[in-house]
């Protein structure tokens, strides 16, 4: 298992955990709002696994590279907002996962 596989697995697991945590702590009538963000996070997790060579390429390599850079930027922005805007208990648990995921995506986008 290469380092890129480890980073891609780490990013995918963190994204899936963040999705489950967001849905779990939401009122049932508001859970429908997480459908599209959930699908986007699952797509990002699959891109991380593709880029880490755990899943086969079913999207052309250039498009996967561009999408990895996009998600790296998106997750960097999300982690900055999460660190700055939420309360201390939330910041310790979830903001750290956003930061870890952003760093993993940057490593995958640049080096893999």
JSON list of C-alpha atoms in Angstrom, two decimals:
[
{"chain": "A", "resi": 1, "resn": "UNK", "atom": "CA", "xyz": [0.00, 0.00, 0.00]},
{"chain": "A", "resi": 2, "resn": "UNK", "atom": "CA", "xyz": [1.49, 3.31, -1.06]},
{"chain": "A", "resi": 3, "resn": "UNK", "atom": "CA", "xyz": [1.35, 6.60, 0.82]},
{"chain": "A", "resi": 4, "resn": "UNK", "atom": "CA", "xyz": [-1.15, 7.95, -1.72]},
{"chain": "A", "resi": 5, "resn": "UNK", "atom": "CA", "xyz": [-3.47, 5.05, -0.98]},
{"chain": "A", "resi": 6, "resn": "UNK", "atom": "CA", "xyz": [-3.27, 5.84, 2.72]},
{"chain": "A", "resi": 7, "resn": "UNK", "atom": "CA", "xyz": [-4.00, 9.54, 2.13]},
{"chain": "A", "resi": 8, "resn": "UNK", "atom": "CA", "xyz": [-6.91, 8.75, -0.18]},
{"chain": "A", "resi": 9, "resn": "UNK", "atom": "CA", "xyz": [-8.39, 6.30, 2.30]},
{"chain": "A", "resi": 10, "resn": "UNK", "atom": "CA", "xyz": [-7.97, 8.84, 5.11]},
{"chain": "A", "resi": 11, "resn": "UNK", "atom": "CA", "xyz": [-9.71, 11.54, 3.06]},
{"chain": "A", "resi": 12, "resn": "UNK", "atom": "CA", "xyz": [-12.55, 9.24, 2.06]},
{"chain": "A", "resi": 13, "resn": "UNK", "atom": "CA", "xyz": [-13.16, 7.99, 5.61]},
{"chain": "A", "resi": 14, "resn": "UNK", "atom": "CA", "xyz": [-13.10, 11.53, 7.01]},
{"chain": "A", "resi": 15, "resn": "UNK", "atom": "CA", "xyz": [-15.57, 12.75, 4.38]},
{"chain": "A", "resi": 16, "resn": "UNK", "atom": "CA", "xyz": [-17.94, 9.87, 5.01]},
{"chain": "A", "resi": 17, "resn": "UNK", "atom": "CA", "xyz": [-17.71, 10.38, 8.79]},
{"chain": "A", "resi": 18, "resn": "UNK", "atom": "CA", "xyz": [-18.46, 14.09, 8.38]},
{"chain": "A", "resi": 19, "resn": "UNK", "atom": "CA", "xyz": [-21.49, 13.26, 6.26]},
{"chain": "A", "resi": 20, "resn": "UNK", "atom": "CA", "xyz": [-22.83, 10.72, 8.76]},
{"chain": "A", "resi": 21, "resn": "UNK", "atom": "CA", "xyz": [-22.22, 13.08, 11.69]},
{"chain": "A", "resi": 22, "resn": "UNK", "atom": "CA", "xyz": [-24.04, 15.94, 9.94]},
{"chain": "A", "resi": 23, "resn": "UNK", "atom": "CA", "xyz": [-27.06, 13.80, 9.14]},
{"chain": "A", "resi": 24, "resn": "UNK", "atom": "CA", "xyz": [-27.14, 12.13, 12.55]},
{"chain": "A", "resi": 25, "resn": "UNK", "atom": "CA", "xyz": [-27.26, 15.43, 14.48]},
{"chain": "A", "resi": 26, "resn": "UNK", "atom": "CA", "xyz": [-30.03, 16.99, 12.39]},
{"chain": "A", "resi": 27, "resn": "UNK", "atom": "CA", "xyz": [-33.75, 16.95, 12.94]},
{"chain": "A", "resi": 28, "resn": "UNK", "atom": "CA", "xyz": [-35.52, 14.36, 10.74]},
{"chain": "A", "resi": 29, "resn": "UNK", "atom": "CA", "xyz": [-37.48, 16.99, 8.80]},
{"chain": "A", "resi": 30, "resn": "UNK", "atom": "CA", "xyz": [-34.25, 18.80, 7.85]},
{"chain": "A", "resi": 31, "resn": "UNK", "atom": "CA", "xyz": [-32.33, 15.73, 6.68]},
{"chain": "A", "resi": 32, "resn": "UNK", "atom": "CA", "xyz": [-33.52, 16.16, 3.11]},
{"chain": "A", "resi": 33, "resn": "UNK", "atom": "CA", "xyz": [-31.20, 19.17, 2.87]},
{"chain": "A", "resi": 34, "resn": "UNK", "atom": "CA", "xyz": [-28.20, 16.82, 3.13]},
{"chain": "A", "resi": 35, "resn": "UNK", "atom": "CA", "xyz": [-28.99, 14.80, 0.02]},
{"chain": "A", "resi": 36, "resn": "UNK", "atom": "CA", "xyz": [-27.03, 16.90, -2.50]},
{"chain": "A", "resi": 37, "resn": "UNK", "atom": "CA", "xyz": [-24.09, 17.70, -0.15]},
{"chain": "A", "resi": 38, "resn": "UNK", "atom": "CA", "xyz": [-24.01, 14.01, 0.76]},
{"chain": "A", "resi": 39, "resn": "UNK", "atom": "CA", "xyz": [-23.79, 12.99, -2.88]},
{"chain": "A", "resi": 40, "resn": "UNK", "atom": "CA", "xyz": [-21.04, 15.54, -3.47]},
{"chain": "A", "resi": 41, "resn": "UNK", "atom": "CA", "xyz": [-19.07, 14.22, -0.48]},
{"chain": "A", "resi": 42, "resn": "UNK", "atom": "CA", "xyz": [-19.46, 10.63, -1.68]},
{"chain": "A", "resi": 43, "resn": "UNK", "atom": "CA", "xyz": [-18.27, 11.72, -5.14]},
{"chain": "A", "resi": 44, "resn": "UNK", "atom": "CA", "xyz": [-15.26, 13.46, -3.56]},
{"chain": "A", "resi": 45, "resn": "UNK", "atom": "CA", "xyz": [-14.51, 10.33, -1.51]},
{"chain": "A", "resi": 46, "resn": "UNK", "atom": "CA", "xyz": [-14.62, 8.20, -4.66]},
{"chain": "A", "resi": 47, "resn": "UNK", "atom": "CA", "xyz": [-12.29, 10.69, -6.40]},
{"chain": "A", "resi": 48, "resn": "UNK", "atom": "CA", "xyz": [-9.86, 10.39, -3.51]},
{"chain": "A", "resi": 49, "resn": "UNK", "atom": "CA", "xyz": [-9.93, 6.60, -3.82]},
{"chain": "A", "resi": 50, "resn": "UNK", "atom": "CA", "xyz": [-9.45, 6.82, -7.59]},
{"chain": "A", "resi": 51, "resn": "UNK", "atom": "CA", "xyz": [-6.55, 9.24, -7.23]},
{"chain": "A", "resi": 52, "resn": "UNK", "atom": "CA", "xyz": [-4.96, 7.00, -4.60]},
{"chain": "A", "resi": 53, "resn": "UNK", "atom": "CA", "xyz": [-5.23, 4.07, -7.03]},
{"chain": "A", "resi": 54, "resn": "UNK", "atom": "CA", "xyz": [-7.56, 2.04, -4.84]},
{"chain": "A", "resi": 55, "resn": "UNK", "atom": "CA", "xyz": [-10.43, 2.25, -7.35]},
{"chain": "A", "resi": 56, "resn": "UNK", "atom": "CA", "xyz": [-9.83, 2.00, -11.10]},
{"chain": "A", "resi": 57, "resn": "UNK", "atom": "CA", "xyz": [-10.03, 5.13, -13.27]},
{"chain": "A", "resi": 58, "resn": "UNK", "atom": "CA", "xyz": [-13.51, 5.33, -14.79]},
{"chain": "A", "resi": 59, "resn": "UNK", "atom": "CA", "xyz": [-13.10, 9.08, -15.37]},
{"chain": "A", "resi": 60, "resn": "UNK", "atom": "CA", "xyz": [-10.19, 10.39, -17.49]},
{"chain": "A", "resi": 61, "resn": "UNK", "atom": "CA", "xyz": [-7.04, 11.17, -15.53]},
{"chain": "A", "resi": 62, "resn": "UNK", "atom": "CA", "xyz": [-7.00, 14.90, -16.42]},
{"chain": "A", "resi": 63, "resn": "UNK", "atom": "CA", "xyz": [-10.56, 15.39, -15.17]},
{"chain": "A", "resi": 64, "resn": "UNK", "atom": "CA", "xyz": [-9.78, 13.56, -11.92]},
{"chain": "A", "resi": 65, "resn": "UNK", "atom": "CA", "xyz": [-6.76, 15.84, -11.41]},
{"chain": "A", "resi": 66, "resn": "UNK", "atom": "CA", "xyz": [-8.82, 19.00, -11.99]},
{"chain": "A", "resi": 67, "resn": "UNK", "atom": "CA", "xyz": [-11.58, 17.76, -9.67]},
{"chain": "A", "resi": 68, "resn": "UNK", "atom": "CA", "xyz": [-9.03, 16.92, -6.96]},
{"chain": "A", "resi": 69, "resn": "UNK", "atom": "CA", "xyz": [-7.69, 20.47, -7.11]},
{"chain": "A", "resi": 70, "resn": "UNK", "atom": "CA", "xyz": [-11.26, 21.80, -6.93]},
{"chain": "A", "resi": 71, "resn": "UNK", "atom": "CA", "xyz": [-12.10, 19.68, -3.89]},
{"chain": "A", "resi": 72, "resn": "UNK", "atom": "CA", "xyz": [-8.79, 20.61, -2.24]},
{"chain": "A", "resi": 73, "resn": "UNK", "atom": "CA", "xyz": [-9.68, 24.30, -2.58]},
{"chain": "A", "resi": 74, "resn": "UNK", "atom": "CA", "xyz": [-13.26, 23.68, -1.48]},
{"chain": "A", "resi": 75, "resn": "UNK", "atom": "CA", "xyz": [-12.19, 21.71, 1.59]},
{"chain": "A", "resi": 76, "resn": "UNK", "atom": "CA", "xyz": [-9.57, 24.31, 2.49]},
{"chain": "A", "resi": 77, "resn": "UNK", "atom": "CA", "xyz": [-12.26, 27.00, 2.46]},
{"chain": "A", "resi": 78, "resn": "UNK", "atom": "CA", "xyz": [-14.67, 24.77, 4.41]},
{"chain": "A", "resi": 79, "resn": "UNK", "atom": "CA", "xyz": [-12.05, 23.98, 7.04]},
{"chain": "A", "resi": 80, "resn": "UNK", "atom": "CA", "xyz": [-11.18, 27.69, 7.44]},
{"chain": "A", "resi": 81, "resn": "UNK", "atom": "CA", "xyz": [-14.85, 28.57, 7.91]},
{"chain": "A", "resi": 82, "resn": "UNK", "atom": "CA", "xyz": [-15.32, 25.66, 10.29]},
{"chain": "A", "resi": 83, "resn": "UNK", "atom": "CA", "xyz": [-12.36, 26.67, 12.44]},
{"chain": "A", "resi": 84, "resn": "UNK", "atom": "CA", "xyz": [-13.44, 30.31, 12.58]},
{"chain": "A", "resi": 85, "resn": "UNK", "atom": "CA", "xyz": [-17.22, 30.04, 12.88]},
{"chain": "A", "resi": 86, "resn": "UNK", "atom": "CA", "xyz": [-18.19, 27.22, 15.20]},
{"chain": "A", "resi": 87, "resn": "UNK", "atom": "CA", "xyz": [-18.08, 26.65, 18.94]},
{"chain": "A", "resi": 88, "resn": "UNK", "atom": "CA", "xyz": [-15.14, 25.10, 20.73]},
{"chain": "A", "resi": 89, "resn": "UNK", "atom": "CA", "xyz": [-16.49, 21.50, 21.15]},
{"chain": "A", "resi": 90, "resn": "UNK", "atom": "CA", "xyz": [-17.50, 21.42, 17.51]},
{"chain": "A", "resi": 91, "resn": "UNK", "atom": "CA", "xyz": [-14.18, 22.92, 16.43]},
{"chain": "A", "resi": 92, "resn": "UNK", "atom": "CA", "xyz": [-12.12, 20.26, 18.18]},
{"chain": "A", "resi": 93, "resn": "UNK", "atom": "CA", "xyz": [-13.96, 17.35, 16.63]},
{"chain": "A", "resi": 94, "resn": "UNK", "atom": "CA", "xyz": [-15.20, 18.32, 13.18]},
{"chain": "A", "resi": 95, "resn": "UNK", "atom": "CA", "xyz": [-12.94, 21.19, 12.14]},
{"chain": "A", "resi": 96, "resn": "UNK", "atom": "CA", "xyz": [-9.92, 18.97, 12.67]},
{"chain": "A", "resi": 97, "resn": "UNK", "atom": "CA", "xyz": [-11.44, 16.39, 10.30]},
{"chain": "A", "resi": 98, "resn": "UNK", "atom": "CA", "xyz": [-12.04, 19.10, 7.68]},
{"chain": "A", "resi": 99, "resn": "UNK", "atom": "CA", "xyz": [-8.40, 20.18, 7.98]},
{"chain": "A", "resi": 100, "resn": "UNK", "atom": "CA", "xyz": [-7.13, 16.59, 7.71]},
{"chain": "A", "resi": 101, "resn": "UNK", "atom": "CA", "xyz": [-9.30, 16.00, 4.66]},
{"chain": "A", "resi": 102, "resn": "UNK", "atom": "CA", "xyz": [-8.15, 19.23, 3.01]},
{"chain": "A", "resi": 103, "resn": "UNK", "atom": "CA", "xyz": [-4.48, 18.37, 3.58]},
{"chain": "A", "resi": 104, "resn": "UNK", "atom": "CA", "xyz": [-5.02, 14.85, 2.23]},
{"chain": "A", "resi": 105, "resn": "UNK", "atom": "CA", "xyz": [-6.70, 16.23, -0.90]},
{"chain": "A", "resi": 106, "resn": "UNK", "atom": "CA", "xyz": [-3.87, 18.72, -1.46]},
{"chain": "A", "resi": 107, "resn": "UNK", "atom": "CA", "xyz": [-1.32, 15.92, -1.21]},
{"chain": "A", "resi": 108, "resn": "UNK", "atom": "CA", "xyz": [-3.33, 13.78, -3.61]},
{"chain": "A", "resi": 109, "resn": "UNK", "atom": "CA", "xyz": [-3.88, 16.64, -6.04]},
{"chain": "A", "resi": 110, "resn": "UNK", "atom": "CA", "xyz": [-0.25, 17.73, -6.15]},
{"chain": "A", "resi": 111, "resn": "UNK", "atom": "CA", "xyz": [1.76, 14.54, -5.78]},
{"chain": "A", "resi": 112, "resn": "UNK", "atom": "CA", "xyz": [-0.38, 11.60, -6.87]}
]
